[in-house]
JSON list of C-alpha atoms in Angstrom, two decimals:
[
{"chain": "A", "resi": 3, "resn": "UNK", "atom": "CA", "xyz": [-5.51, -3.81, 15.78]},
{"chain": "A", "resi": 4, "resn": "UNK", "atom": "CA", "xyz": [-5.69, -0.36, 16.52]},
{"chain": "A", "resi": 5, "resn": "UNK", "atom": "CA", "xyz": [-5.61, 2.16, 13.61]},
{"chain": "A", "resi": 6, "resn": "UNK", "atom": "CA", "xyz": [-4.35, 5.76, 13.71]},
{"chain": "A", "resi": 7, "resn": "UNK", "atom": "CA", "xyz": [-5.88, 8.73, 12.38]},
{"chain": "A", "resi": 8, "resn": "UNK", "atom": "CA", "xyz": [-3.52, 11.58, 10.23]},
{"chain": "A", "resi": 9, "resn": "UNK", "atom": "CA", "xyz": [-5.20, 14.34, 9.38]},
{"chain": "A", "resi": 10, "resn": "UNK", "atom": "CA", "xyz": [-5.13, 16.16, 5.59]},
{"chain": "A", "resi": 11, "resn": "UNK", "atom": "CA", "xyz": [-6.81, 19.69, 5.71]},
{"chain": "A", "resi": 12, "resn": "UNK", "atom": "CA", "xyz": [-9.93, 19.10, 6.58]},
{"chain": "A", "resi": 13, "resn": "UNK", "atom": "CA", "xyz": [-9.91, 15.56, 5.42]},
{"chain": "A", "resi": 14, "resn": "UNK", "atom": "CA", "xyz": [-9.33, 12.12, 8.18]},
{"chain": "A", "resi": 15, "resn": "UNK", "atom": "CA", "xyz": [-7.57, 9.20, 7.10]},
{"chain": "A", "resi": 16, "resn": "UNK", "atom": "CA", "xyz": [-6.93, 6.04, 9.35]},
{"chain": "A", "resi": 17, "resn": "UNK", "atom": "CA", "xyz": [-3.74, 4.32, 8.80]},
{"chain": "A", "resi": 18, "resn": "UNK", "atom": "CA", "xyz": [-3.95, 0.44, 9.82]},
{"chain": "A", "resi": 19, "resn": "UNK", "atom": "CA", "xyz": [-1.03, -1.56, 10.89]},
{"chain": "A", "resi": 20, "resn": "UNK", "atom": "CA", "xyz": [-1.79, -4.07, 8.39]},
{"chain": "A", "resi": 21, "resn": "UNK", "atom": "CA", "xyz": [-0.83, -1.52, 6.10]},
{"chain": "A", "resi": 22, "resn": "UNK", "atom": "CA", "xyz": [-4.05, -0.24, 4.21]},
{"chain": "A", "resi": 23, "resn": "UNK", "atom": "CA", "xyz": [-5.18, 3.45, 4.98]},
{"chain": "A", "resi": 24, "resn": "UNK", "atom": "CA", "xyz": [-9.48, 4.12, 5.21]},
{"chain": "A", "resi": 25, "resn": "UNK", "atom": "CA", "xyz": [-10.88, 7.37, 4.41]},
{"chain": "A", "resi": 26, "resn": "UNK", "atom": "CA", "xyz": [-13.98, 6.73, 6.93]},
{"chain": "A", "resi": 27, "resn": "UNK", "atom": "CA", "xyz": [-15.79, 10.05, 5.01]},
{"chain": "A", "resi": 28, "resn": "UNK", "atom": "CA", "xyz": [-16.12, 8.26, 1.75]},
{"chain": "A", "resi": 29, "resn": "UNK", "atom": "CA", "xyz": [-15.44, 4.73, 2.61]},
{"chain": "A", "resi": 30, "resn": "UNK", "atom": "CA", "xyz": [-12.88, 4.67, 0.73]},
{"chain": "A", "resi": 31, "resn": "UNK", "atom": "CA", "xyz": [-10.13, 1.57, 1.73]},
{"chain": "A", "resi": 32, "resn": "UNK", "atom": "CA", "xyz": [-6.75, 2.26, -0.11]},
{"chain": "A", "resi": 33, "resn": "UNK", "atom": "CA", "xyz": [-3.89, -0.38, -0.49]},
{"chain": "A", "resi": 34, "resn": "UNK", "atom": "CA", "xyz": [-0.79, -0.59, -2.69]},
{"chain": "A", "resi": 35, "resn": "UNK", "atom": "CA", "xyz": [1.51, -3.04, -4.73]},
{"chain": "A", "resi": 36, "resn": "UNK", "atom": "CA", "xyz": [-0.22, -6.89, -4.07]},
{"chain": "A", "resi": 37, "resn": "UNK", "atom": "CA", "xyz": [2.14, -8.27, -6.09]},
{"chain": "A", "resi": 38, "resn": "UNK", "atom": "CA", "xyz": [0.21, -11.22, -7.07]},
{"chain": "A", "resi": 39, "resn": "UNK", "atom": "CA", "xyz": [2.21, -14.02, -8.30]},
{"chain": "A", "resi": 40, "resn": "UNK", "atom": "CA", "xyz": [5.11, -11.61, -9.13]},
{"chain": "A", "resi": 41, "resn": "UNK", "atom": "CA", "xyz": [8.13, -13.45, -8.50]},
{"chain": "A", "resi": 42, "resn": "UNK", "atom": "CA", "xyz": [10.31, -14.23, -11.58]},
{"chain": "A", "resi": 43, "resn": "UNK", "atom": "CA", "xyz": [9.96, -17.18, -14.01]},
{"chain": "A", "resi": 44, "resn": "UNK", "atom": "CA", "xyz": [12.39, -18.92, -12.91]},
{"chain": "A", "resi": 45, "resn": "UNK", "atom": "CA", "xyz": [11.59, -18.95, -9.18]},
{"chain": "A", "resi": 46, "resn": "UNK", "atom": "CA", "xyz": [8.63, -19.56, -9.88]},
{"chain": "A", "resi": 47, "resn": "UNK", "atom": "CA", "xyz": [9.12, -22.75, -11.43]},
{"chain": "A", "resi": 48, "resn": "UNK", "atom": "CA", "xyz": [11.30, -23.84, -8.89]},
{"chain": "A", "resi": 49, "resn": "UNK", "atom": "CA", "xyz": [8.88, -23.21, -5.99]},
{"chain": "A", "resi": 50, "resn": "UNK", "atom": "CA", "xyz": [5.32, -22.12, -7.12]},
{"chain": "A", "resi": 51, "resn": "UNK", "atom": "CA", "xyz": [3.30, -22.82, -4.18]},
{"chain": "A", "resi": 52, "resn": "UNK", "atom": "CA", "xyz": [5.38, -20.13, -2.09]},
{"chain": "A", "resi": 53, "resn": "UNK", "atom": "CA", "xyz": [3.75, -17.61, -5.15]},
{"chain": "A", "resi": 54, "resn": "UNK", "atom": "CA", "xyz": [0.40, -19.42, -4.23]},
{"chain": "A", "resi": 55, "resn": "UNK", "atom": "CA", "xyz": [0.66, -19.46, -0.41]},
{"chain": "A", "resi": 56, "resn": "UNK", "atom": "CA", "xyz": [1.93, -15.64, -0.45]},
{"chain": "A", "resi": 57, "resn": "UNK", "atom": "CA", "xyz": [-0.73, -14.71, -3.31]},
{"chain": "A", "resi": 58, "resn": "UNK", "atom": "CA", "xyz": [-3.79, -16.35, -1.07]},
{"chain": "A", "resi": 59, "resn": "UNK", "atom": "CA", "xyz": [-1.88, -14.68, 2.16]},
{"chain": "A", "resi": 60, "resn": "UNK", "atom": "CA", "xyz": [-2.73, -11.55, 0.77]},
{"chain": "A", "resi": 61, "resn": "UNK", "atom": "CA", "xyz": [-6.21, -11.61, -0.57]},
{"chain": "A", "resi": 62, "resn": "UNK", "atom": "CA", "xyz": [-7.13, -13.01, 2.90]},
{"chain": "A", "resi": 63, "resn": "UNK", "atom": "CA", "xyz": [-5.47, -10.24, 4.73]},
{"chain": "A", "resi": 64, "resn": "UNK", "atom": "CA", "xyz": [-7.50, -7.67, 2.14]},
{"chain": "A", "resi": 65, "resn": "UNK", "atom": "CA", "xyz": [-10.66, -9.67, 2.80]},
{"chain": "A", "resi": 66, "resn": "UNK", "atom": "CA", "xyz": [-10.15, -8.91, 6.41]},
{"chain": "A", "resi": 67, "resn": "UNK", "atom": "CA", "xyz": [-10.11, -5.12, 5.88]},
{"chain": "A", "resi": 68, "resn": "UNK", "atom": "CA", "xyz": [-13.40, -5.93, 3.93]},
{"chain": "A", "resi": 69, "resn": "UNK", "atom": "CA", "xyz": [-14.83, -7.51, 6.75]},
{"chain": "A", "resi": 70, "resn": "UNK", "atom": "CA", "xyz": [-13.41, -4.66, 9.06]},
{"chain": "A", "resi": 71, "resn": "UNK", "atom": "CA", "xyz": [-14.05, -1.50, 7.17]},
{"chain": "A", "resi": 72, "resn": "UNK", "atom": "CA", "xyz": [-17.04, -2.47, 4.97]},
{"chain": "A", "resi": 73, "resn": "UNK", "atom": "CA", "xyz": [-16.22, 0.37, 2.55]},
{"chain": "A", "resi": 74, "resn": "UNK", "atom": "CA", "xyz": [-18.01, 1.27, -0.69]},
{"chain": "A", "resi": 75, "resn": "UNK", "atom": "CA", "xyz": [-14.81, 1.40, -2.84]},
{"chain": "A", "resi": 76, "resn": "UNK", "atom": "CA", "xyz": [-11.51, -0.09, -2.46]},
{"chain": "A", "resi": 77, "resn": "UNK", "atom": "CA", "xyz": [-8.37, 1.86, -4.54]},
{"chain": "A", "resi": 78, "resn": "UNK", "atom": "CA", "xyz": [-5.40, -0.57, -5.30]},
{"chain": "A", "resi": 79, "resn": "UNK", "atom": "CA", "xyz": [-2.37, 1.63, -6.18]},
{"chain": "A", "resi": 80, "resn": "UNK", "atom": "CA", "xyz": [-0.02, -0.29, -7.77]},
{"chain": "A", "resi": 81, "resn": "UNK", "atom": "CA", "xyz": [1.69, -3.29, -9.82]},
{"chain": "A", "resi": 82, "resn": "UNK", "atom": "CA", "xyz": [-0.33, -6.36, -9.22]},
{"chain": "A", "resi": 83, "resn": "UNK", "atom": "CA", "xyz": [-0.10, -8.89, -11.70]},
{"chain": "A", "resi": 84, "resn": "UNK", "atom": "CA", "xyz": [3.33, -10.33, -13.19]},
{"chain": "A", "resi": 85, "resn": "UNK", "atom": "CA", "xyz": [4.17, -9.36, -17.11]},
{"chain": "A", "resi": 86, "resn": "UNK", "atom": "CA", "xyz": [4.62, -12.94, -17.64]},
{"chain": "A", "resi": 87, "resn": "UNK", "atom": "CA", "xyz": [1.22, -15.16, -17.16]},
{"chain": "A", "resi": 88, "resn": "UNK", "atom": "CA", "xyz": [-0.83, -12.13, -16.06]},
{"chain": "A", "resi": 89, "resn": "UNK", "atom": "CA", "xyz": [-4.49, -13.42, -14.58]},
{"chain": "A", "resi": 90, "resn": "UNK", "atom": "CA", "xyz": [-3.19, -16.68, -15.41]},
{"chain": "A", "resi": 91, "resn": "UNK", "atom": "CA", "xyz": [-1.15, -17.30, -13.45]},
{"chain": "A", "resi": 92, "resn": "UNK", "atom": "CA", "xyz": [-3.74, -17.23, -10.53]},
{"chain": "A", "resi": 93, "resn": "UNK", "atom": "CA", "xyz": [-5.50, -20.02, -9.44]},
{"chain": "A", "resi": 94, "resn": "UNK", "atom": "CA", "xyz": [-8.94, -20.27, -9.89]},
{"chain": "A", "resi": 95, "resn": "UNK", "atom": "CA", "xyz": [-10.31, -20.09, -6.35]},
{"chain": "A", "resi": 96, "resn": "UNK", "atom": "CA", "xyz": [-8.21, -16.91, -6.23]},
{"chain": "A", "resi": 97, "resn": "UNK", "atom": "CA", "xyz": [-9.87, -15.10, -9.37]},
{"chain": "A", "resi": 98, "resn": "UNK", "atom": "CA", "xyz": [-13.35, -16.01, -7.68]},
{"chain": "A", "resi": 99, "resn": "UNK", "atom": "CA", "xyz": [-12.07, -14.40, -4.18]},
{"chain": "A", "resi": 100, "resn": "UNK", "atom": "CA", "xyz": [-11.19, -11.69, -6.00]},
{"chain": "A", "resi": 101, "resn": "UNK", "atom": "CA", "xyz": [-14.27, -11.16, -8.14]},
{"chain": "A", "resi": 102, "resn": "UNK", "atom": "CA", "xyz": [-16.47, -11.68, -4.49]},
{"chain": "A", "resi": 103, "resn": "UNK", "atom": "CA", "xyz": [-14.69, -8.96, -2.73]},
{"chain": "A", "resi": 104, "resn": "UNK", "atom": "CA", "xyz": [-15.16, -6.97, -6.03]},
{"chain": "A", "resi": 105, "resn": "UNK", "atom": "CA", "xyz": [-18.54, -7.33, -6.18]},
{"chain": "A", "resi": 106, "resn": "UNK", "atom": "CA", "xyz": [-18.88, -6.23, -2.52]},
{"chain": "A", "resi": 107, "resn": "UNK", "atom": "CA", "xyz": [-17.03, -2.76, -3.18]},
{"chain": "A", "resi": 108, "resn": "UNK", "atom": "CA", "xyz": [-16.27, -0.73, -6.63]},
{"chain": "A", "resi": 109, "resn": "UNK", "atom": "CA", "xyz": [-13.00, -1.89, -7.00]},
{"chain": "A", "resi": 110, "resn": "UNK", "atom": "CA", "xyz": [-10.49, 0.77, -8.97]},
{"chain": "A", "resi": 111, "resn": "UNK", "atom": "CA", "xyz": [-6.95, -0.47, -9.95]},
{"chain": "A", "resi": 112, "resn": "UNK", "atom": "CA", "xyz": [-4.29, 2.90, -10.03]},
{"chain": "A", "resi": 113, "resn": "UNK", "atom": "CA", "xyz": [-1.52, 0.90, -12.38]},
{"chain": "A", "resi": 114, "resn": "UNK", "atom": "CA", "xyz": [0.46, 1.70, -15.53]},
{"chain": "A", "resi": 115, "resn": "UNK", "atom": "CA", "xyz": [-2.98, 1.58, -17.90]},
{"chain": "A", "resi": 116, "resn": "UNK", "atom": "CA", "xyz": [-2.27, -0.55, -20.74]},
{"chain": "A", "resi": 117, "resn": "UNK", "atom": "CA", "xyz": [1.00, -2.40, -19.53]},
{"chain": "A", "resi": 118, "resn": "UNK", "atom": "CA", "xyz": [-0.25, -3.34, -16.52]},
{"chain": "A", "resi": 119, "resn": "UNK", "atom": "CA", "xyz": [-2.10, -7.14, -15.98]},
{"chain": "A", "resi": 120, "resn": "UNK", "atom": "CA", "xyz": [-4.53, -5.42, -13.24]},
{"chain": "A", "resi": 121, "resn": "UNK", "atom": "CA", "xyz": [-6.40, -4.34, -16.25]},
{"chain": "A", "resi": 122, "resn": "UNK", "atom": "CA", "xyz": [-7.79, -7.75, -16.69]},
{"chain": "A", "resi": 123, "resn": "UNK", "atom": "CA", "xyz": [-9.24, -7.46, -12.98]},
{"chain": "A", "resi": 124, "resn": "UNK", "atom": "CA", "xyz": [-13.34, -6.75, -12.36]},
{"chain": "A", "resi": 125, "resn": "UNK", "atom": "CA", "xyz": [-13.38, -2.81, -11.62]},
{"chain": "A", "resi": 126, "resn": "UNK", "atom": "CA", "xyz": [-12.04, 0.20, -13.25]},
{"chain": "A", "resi": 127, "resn": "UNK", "atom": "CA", "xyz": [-8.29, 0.36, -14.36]},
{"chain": "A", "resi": 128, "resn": "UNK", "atom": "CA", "xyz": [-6.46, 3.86, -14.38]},
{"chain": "A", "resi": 129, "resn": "UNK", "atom": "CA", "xyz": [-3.21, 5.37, -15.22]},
{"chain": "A", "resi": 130, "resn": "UNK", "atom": "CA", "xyz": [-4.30, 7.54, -12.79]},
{"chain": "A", "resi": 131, "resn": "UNK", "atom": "CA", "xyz": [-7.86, 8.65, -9.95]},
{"chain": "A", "resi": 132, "resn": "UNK", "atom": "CA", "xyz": [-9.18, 11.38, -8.52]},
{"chain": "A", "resi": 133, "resn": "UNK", "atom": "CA", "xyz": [-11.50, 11.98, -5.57]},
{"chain": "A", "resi": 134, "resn": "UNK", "atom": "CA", "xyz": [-12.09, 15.06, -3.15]},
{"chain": "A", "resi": 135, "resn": "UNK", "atom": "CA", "xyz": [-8.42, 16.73, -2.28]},
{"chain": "A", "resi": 136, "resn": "UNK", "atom": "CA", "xyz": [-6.94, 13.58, -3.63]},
{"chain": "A", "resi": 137, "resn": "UNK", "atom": "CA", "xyz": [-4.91, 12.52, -6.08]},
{"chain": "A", "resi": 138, "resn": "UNK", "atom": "CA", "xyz": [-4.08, 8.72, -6.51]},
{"chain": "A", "resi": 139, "resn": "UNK", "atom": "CA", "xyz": [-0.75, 7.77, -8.02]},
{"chain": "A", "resi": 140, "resn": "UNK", "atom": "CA", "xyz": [0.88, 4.06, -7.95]},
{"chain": "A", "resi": 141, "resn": "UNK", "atom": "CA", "xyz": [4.39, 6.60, -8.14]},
{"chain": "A", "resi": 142, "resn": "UNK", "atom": "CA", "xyz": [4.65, 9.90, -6.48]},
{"chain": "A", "resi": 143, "resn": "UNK", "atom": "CA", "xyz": [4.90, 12.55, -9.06]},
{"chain": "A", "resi": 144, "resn": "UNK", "atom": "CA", "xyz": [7.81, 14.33, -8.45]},
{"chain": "A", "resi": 145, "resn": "UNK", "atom": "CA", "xyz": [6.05, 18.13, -7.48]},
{"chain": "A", "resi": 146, "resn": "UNK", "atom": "CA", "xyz": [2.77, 18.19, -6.82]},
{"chain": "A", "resi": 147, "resn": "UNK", "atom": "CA", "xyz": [0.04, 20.93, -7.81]},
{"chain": "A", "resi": 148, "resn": "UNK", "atom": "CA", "xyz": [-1.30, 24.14, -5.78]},
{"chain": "A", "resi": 149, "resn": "UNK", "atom": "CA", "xyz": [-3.35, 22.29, -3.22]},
{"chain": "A", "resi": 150, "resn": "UNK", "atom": "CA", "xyz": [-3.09, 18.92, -4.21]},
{"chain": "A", "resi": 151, "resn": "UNK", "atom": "CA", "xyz": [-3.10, 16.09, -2.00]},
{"chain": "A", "resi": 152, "resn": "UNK", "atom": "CA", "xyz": [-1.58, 12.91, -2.83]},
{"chain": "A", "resi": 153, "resn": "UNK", "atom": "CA", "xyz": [-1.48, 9.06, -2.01]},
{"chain": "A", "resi": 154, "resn": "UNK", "atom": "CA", "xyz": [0.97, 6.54, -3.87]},
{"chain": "A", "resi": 155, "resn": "UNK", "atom": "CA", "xyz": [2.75, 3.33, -3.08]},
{"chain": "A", "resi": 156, "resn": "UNK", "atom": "CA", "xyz": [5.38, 2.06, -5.62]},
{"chain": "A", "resi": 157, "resn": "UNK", "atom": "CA", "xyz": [8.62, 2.35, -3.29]},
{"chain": "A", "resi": 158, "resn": "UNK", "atom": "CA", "xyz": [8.07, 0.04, -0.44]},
{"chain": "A", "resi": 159, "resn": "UNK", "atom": "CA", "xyz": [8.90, 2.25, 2.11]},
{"chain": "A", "resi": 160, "resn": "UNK", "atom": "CA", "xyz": [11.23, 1.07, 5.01]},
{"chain": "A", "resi": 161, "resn": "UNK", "atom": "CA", "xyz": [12.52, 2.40, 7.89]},
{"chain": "A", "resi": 162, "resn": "UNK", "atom": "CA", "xyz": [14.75, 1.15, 10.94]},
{"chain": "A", "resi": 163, "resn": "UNK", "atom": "CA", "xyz": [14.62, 2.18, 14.53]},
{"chain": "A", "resi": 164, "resn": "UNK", "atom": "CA", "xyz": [16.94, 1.35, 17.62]},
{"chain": "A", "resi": 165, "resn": "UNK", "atom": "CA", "xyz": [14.61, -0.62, 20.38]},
{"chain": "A", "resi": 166, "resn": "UNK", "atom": "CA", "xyz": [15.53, -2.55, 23.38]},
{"chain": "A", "resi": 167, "resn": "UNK", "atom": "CA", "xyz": [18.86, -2.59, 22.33]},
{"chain": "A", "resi": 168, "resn": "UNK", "atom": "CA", "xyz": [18.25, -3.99, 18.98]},
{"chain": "A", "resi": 169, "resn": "UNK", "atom": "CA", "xyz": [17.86, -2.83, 15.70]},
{"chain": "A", "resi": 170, "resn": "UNK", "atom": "CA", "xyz": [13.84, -3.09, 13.91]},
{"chain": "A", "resi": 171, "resn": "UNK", "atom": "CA", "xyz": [13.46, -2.10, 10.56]},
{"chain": "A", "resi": 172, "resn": "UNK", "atom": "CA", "xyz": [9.72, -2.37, 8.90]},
{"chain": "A", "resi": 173, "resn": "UNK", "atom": "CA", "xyz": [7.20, -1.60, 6.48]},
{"chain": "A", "resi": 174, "resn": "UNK", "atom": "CA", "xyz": [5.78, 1.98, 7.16]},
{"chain": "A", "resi": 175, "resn": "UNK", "atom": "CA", "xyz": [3.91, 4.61, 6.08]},
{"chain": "A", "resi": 176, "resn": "UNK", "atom": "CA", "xyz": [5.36, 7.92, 5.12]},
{"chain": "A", "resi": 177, "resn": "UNK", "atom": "CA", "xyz": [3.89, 11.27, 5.44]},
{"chain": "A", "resi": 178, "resn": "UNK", "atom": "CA", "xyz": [3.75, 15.09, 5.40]},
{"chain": "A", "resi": 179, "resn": "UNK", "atom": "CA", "xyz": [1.17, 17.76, 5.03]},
{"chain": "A", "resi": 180, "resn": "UNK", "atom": "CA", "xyz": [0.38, 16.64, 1.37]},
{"chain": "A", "resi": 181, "resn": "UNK", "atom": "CA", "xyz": [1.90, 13.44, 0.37]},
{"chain": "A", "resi": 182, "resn": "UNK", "atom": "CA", "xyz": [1.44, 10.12, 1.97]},
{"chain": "A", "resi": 183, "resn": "UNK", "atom": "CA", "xyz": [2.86, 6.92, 0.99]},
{"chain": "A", "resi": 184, "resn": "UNK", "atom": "CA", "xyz": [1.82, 3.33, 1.51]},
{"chain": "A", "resi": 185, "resn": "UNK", "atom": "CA", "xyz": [3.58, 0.24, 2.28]},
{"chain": "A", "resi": 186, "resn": "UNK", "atom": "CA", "xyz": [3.40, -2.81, -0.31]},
{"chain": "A", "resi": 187, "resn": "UNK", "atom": "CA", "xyz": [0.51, -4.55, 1.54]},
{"chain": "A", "resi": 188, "resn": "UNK", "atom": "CA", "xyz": [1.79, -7.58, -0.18]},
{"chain": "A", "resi": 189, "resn": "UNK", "atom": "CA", "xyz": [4.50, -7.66, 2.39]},
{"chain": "A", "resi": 190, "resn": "UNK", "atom": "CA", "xyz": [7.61, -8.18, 0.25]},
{"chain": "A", "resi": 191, "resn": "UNK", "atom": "CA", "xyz": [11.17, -8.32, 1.80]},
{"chain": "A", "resi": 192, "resn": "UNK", "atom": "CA", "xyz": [12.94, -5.50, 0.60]},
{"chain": "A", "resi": 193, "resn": "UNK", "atom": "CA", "xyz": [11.96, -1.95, 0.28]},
{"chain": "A", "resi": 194, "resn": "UNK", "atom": "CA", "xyz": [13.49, 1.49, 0.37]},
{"chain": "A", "resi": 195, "resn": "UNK", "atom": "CA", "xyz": [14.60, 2.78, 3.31]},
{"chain": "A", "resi": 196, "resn": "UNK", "atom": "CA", "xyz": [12.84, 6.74, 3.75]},
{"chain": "A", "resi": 197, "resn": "UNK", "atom": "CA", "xyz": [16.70, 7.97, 4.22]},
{"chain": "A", "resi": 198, "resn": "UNK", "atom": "CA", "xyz": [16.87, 6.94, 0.58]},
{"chain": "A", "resi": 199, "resn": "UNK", "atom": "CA", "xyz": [17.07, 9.84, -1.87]},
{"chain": "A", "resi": 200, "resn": "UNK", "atom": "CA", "xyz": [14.17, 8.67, -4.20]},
{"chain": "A", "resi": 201, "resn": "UNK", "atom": "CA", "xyz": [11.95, 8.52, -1.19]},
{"chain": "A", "resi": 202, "resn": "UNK", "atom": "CA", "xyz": [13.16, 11.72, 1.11]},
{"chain": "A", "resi": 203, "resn": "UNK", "atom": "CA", "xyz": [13.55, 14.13, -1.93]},
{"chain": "A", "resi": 204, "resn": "UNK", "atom": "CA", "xyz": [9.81, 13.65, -2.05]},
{"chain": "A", "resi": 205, "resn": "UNK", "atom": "CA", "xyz": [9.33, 15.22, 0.86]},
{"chain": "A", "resi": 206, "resn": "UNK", "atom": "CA", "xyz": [11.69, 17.56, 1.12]},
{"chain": "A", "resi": 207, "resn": "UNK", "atom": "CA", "xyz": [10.23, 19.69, 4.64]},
{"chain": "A", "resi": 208, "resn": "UNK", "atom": "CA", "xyz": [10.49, 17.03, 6.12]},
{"chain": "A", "resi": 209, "resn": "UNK", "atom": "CA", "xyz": [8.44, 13.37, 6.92]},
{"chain": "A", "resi": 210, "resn": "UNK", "atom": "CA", "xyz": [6.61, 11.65, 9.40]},
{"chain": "A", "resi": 211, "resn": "UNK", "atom": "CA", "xyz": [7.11, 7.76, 9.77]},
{"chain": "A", "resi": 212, "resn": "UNK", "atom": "CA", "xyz": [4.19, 5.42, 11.12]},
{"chain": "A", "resi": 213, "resn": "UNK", "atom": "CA", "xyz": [6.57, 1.80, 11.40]},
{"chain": "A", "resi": 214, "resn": "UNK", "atom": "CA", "xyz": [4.21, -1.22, 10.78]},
{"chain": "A", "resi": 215, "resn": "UNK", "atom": "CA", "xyz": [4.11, -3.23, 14.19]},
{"chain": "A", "resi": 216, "resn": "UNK", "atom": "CA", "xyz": [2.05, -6.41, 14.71]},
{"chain": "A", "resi": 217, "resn": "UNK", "atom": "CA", "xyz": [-1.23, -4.60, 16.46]},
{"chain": "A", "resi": 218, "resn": "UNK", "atom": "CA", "xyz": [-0.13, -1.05, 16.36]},
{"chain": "A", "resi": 219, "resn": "UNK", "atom": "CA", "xyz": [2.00, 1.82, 14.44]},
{"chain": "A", "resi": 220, "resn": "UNK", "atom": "CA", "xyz": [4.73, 3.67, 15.82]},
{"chain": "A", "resi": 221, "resn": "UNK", "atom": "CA", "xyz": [5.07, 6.98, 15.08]},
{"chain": "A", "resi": 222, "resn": "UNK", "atom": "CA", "xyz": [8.66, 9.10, 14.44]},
{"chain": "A", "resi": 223, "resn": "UNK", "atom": "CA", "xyz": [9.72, 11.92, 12.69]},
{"chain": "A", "resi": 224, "resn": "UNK", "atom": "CA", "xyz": [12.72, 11.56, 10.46]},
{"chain": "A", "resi": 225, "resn": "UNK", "atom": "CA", "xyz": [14.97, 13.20, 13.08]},
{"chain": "A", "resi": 226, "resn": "UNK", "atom": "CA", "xyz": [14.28, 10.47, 15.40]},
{"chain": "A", "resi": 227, "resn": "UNK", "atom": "CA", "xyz": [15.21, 7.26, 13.33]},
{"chain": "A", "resi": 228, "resn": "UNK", "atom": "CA", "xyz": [17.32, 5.59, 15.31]},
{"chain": "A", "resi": 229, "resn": "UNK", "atom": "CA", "xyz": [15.43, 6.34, 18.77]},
{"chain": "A", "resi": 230, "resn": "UNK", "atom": "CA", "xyz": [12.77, 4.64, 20.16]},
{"chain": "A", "resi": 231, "resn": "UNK", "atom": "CA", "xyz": [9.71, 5.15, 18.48]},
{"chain": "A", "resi": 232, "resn": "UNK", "atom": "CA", "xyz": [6.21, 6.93, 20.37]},
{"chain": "A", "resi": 233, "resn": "UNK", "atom": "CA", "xyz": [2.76, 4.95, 19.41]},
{"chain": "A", "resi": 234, "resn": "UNK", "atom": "CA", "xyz": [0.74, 6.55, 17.24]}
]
C-alpha cells in the first residue's frame, strides 16, 4: 500500500489507506474509533461472532501497521469498548493480542476518561494528549488555539465521488492547514459525509479529502466532490 505524506508546518505525517496516519519523526502511529465489540445488546445476542470476526478483523489490521511502521507509541483516539460488558466482552485471545502489541509500543488511549471502557486497556488513558504542535482529541474542539494543531476521529468521515460512471463513497481522511481528521479504522458502515455541517463547519476555509481506496488514497478538494478524484 502506498502511503501519502501531508505536511503540518514543519511537521510530516503519512496518511495510509488502511486508514491510520504515522508521524515518521516521533514514531508515532495514530488510529481512531476501533469499536471493539460495540454493536448493541441485542444484536449482539442475536449474532455475536460477527462482533468477534469484526473485533479480531481489526486488531489484525492494527497489528499489520505494527509490523509495517514499528513505531514507539501508538495513539488510539476514540470510543473503543461498548458501555455494556466493557473488556469483557472480548475474548481472551483478543485481550492477549492486545496486551502483545501493547507491550511492543506505549500504547495511549484519547477517550472520554472515566466513562470510557478503554480505560481498562494496558497504556495510558486520557481525556485528552499532547505532543510537539499537536493536540489529540477523540472530537474536534470546535475553535482551536493560536498555533495549535490538531488530530481527532469521532465522526467517521465520508465522502462520495463520481468515477467511471458510478457513484464511490468511502472512508477518508479530512484535512486543512491545522485540523486533520481520521477515519474509524474499525471500518463501520455509516459515517458522516464531509458536506455535513458538523464536519465542514470545522473547517470552515475550506478541506482537503484523501478517499480510502484498497492500495492507495485519492486526493480532492471539497470543490471537486463529485469529479474524479487525483491520487495522492
Amino acid at each position: 500500500m502506498t502511503a501519502a505524506p501531508i505536511h503540518f508546518r514543519s511537521e510530516r505525517l503519512m496518511l495510509d489507506p488502511a486508514g491510520a496516519a504515522y508521524w515518521p519523526a516521533r514514531r508515532v502511529l495514530i488510529v481512531a474509533d476501533l469499536h471493539f465489540e460495540t454493536i448493541s445488546p441485542a444484536t449482539h445476542l442475536r449474532n455475536p461472532v460477527a462482533a468477534a470476526v469484526d473485533t479480531k478483523a481489526t486488531l489484525e489490521r492494527l497489528n499489520r501497521l505494527l509490523r509495517l511502521y514499528h513505531p514507539a507509541k501508538v495513539i488510539i483516539l476514540g470510543h473503543n469498548l461498548p458501555s455494556f460488558g466493557g473488556t469483557s466482552r472480548l475474548a481472551k485471545n483478543e485481550k492477549v493480542k492486545i496486551e502483545a502489541m501493547a507491550r511492543e509500543a506505549n500504547f495511549i488511549w484519547v477517550d472520554n476518561g472515566a466513562e470510557s471502557g478503554s480505560c481498562a486497556l494496558p497504556g495510558v488513558c486520557t481525556d485528552l494528549y499532547r505532543e510537539g504542535a499537536f493536540t489529540f482529541r477523540h472530537r474536534a474542539a470546535p475553535a482551536l488555539g493560536p498555533r495549535e494543531l490538531e488530530i481527532s476521529g469521532f465522526h467517521h468521515p465520508r465522502a462520495s465521488i463520481e468515477a467511471r460512471a458510478k457513484r464511490v463513497s468511502r472512508p477518508c481522511f479530512v484535512a486543512d492547514a491545522n485540523r486533520l481528521m481520521l477515519p474509524a479504522f474499525a471500518g463501520a458502515e455509516g459515517g458522516q459525509d464531509v458536506r455535513e455541517p458538523a464536519i465542514a463547519r470545522l473547517f470552515p476555509r475550506g478541506l482537503r479529502v484523501f478517499l480510502l481506496g484498497q492500495d492507495q488514497l485519492y486526493s480532492f478538494a471539497l470543490e471537486q466532490l463529485g469529479r474524479m478524484a487525483e491520487v495522492a
